[in-house]
Coordinates of C-alpha atoms in Angstrom, one line a residue:
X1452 CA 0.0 0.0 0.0
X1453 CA 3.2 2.3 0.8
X1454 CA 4.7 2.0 -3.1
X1455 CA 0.9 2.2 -4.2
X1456 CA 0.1 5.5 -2.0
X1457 CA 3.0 7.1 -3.5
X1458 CA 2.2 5.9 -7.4
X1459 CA -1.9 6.9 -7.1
X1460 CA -2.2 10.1 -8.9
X1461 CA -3.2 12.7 -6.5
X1462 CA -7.0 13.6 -6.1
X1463 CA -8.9 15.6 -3.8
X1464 CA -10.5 13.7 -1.6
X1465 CA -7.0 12.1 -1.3
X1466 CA -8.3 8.2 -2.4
X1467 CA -6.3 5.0 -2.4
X1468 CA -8.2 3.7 -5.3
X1469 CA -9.4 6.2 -7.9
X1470 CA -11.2 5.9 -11.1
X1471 CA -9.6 7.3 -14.2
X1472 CA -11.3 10.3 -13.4
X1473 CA -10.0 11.1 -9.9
X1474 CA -13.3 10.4 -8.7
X1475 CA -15.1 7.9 -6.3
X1476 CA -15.3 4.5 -8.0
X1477 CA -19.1 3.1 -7.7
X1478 CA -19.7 0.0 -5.7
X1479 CA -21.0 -1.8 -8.8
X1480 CA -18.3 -0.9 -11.1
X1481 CA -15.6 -1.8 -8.8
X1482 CA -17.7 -5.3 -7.9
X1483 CA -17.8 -5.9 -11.1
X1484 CA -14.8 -4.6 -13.1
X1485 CA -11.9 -4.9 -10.6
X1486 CA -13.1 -7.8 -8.6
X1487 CA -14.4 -9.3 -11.0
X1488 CA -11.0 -9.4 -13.2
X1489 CA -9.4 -10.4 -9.7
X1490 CA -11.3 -13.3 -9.4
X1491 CA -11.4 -14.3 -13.3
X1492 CA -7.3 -14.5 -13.2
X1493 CA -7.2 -15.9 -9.7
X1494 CA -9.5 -18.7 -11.0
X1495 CA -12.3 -18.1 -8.1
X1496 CA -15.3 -17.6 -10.9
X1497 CA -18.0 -20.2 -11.5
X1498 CA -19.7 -21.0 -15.1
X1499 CA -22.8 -19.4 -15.7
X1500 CA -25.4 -22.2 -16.6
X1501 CA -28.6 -21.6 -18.1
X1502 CA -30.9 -24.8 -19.7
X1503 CA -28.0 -26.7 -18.1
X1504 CA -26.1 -25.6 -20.4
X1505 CA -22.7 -23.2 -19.9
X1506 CA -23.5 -19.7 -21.5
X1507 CA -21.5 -18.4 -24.2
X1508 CA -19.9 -15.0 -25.0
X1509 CA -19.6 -13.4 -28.2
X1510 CA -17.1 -15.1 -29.4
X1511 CA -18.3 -18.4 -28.1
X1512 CA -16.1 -18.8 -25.0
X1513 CA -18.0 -19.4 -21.1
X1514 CA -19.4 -17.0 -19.5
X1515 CA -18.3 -17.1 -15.6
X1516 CA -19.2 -15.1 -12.5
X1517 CA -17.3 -14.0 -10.0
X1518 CA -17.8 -16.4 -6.8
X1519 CA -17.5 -13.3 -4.2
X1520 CA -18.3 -9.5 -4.0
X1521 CA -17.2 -6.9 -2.1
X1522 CA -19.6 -7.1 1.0
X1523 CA -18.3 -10.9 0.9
X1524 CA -14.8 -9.8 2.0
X1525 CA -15.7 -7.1 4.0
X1526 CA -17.3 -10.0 6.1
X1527 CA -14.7 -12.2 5.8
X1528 CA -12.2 -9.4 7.3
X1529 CA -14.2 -8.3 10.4
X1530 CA -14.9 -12.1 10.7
X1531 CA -10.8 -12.9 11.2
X1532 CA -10.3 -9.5 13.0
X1533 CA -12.4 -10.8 15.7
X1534 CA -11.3 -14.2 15.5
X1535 CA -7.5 -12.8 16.1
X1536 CA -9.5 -11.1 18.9
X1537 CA -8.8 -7.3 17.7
X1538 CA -10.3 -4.9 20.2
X1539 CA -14.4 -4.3 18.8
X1540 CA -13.9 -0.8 19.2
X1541 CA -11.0 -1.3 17.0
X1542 CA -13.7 -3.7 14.4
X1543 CA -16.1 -0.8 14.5
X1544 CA -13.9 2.1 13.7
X1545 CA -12.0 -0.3 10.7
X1546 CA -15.6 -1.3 9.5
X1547 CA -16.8 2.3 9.5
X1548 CA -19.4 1.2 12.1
X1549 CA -21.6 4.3 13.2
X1550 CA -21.5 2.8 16.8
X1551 CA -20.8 0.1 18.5
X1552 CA -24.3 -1.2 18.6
X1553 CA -24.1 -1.9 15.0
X1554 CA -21.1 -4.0 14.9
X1555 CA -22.2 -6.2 18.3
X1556 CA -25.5 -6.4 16.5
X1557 CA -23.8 -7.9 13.1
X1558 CA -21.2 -9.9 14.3
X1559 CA -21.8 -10.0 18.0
X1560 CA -22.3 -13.8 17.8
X1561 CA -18.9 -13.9 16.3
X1562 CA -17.4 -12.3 19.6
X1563 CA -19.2 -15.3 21.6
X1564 CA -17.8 -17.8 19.3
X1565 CA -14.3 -16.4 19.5
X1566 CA -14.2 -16.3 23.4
X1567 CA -16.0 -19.8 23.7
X1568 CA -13.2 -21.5 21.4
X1569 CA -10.4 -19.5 23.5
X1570 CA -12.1 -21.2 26.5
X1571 CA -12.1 -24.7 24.3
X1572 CA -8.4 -24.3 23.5
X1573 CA -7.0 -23.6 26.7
X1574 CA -8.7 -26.6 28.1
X1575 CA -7.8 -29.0 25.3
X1576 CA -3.8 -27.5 25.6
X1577 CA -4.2 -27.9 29.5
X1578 CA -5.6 -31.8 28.9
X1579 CA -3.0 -32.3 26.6
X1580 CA 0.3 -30.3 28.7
X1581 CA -0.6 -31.5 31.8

């Protein structure tokens, strides 16, 4: 992100990742258009099937779509920041949280979890270490 930072062309708002235009990327065009050329060369798209069939292109190739969007990893990251047990005042301010009501209410069963297999852990390495 460091090299990046300093290679972005400057913009007002001072973004990480602007369009062409300096401006705010929309949420569809960077789900589809940057994700989903991510996921297309890391091999993480699915064939689209219609009739049972694969769908073809224009020029007769598979269609595929992508297998994860945006809101997919923004899950997956506040799911293994509160599995490493990061503060969740820490969680809400990274998510963008407007308090912490809303991140307990969205992944406050996630908390539980994480302090239940901590308690799980210990007592299997205490069974097993004596």
């Amino acid at each position: 992100m460091k090299v990046w930072k300093v290679a972005c062309p400057p913009t007002e708002q001072d973004l990480v990742f602007p369009s062409l235009a300096k401006k705010v990327m929309s949420h569809q065009f960077m789900n589809v258009n940057i994700m989903g050329a991510i996921q297309a060369a890391a091999g993480t798209t699915d064939p689209v099937i219609k009739d049972g069939k694969p769908v073809l292109d224009k020029e007769q190739l598979p269609m595929t779509a992508q297998r994860y969007t945006l809101h997919d990893f923004r899950h997956a990251a506040a799911s293994l920041w509160i599995e490493q047990r990061v503060n969740p005042k820490r969680v809400q301010k990274w998510m963008g949280h407007s308090s912490i009501q809303v991140t307990f209410d969205t992944y406050g069963h996630l908390f539980d979890q994480a302090d239940q297999d901590s308690a799980v852990a210990a007592a299997i390495e205490r069974e097993l270490m004596g």
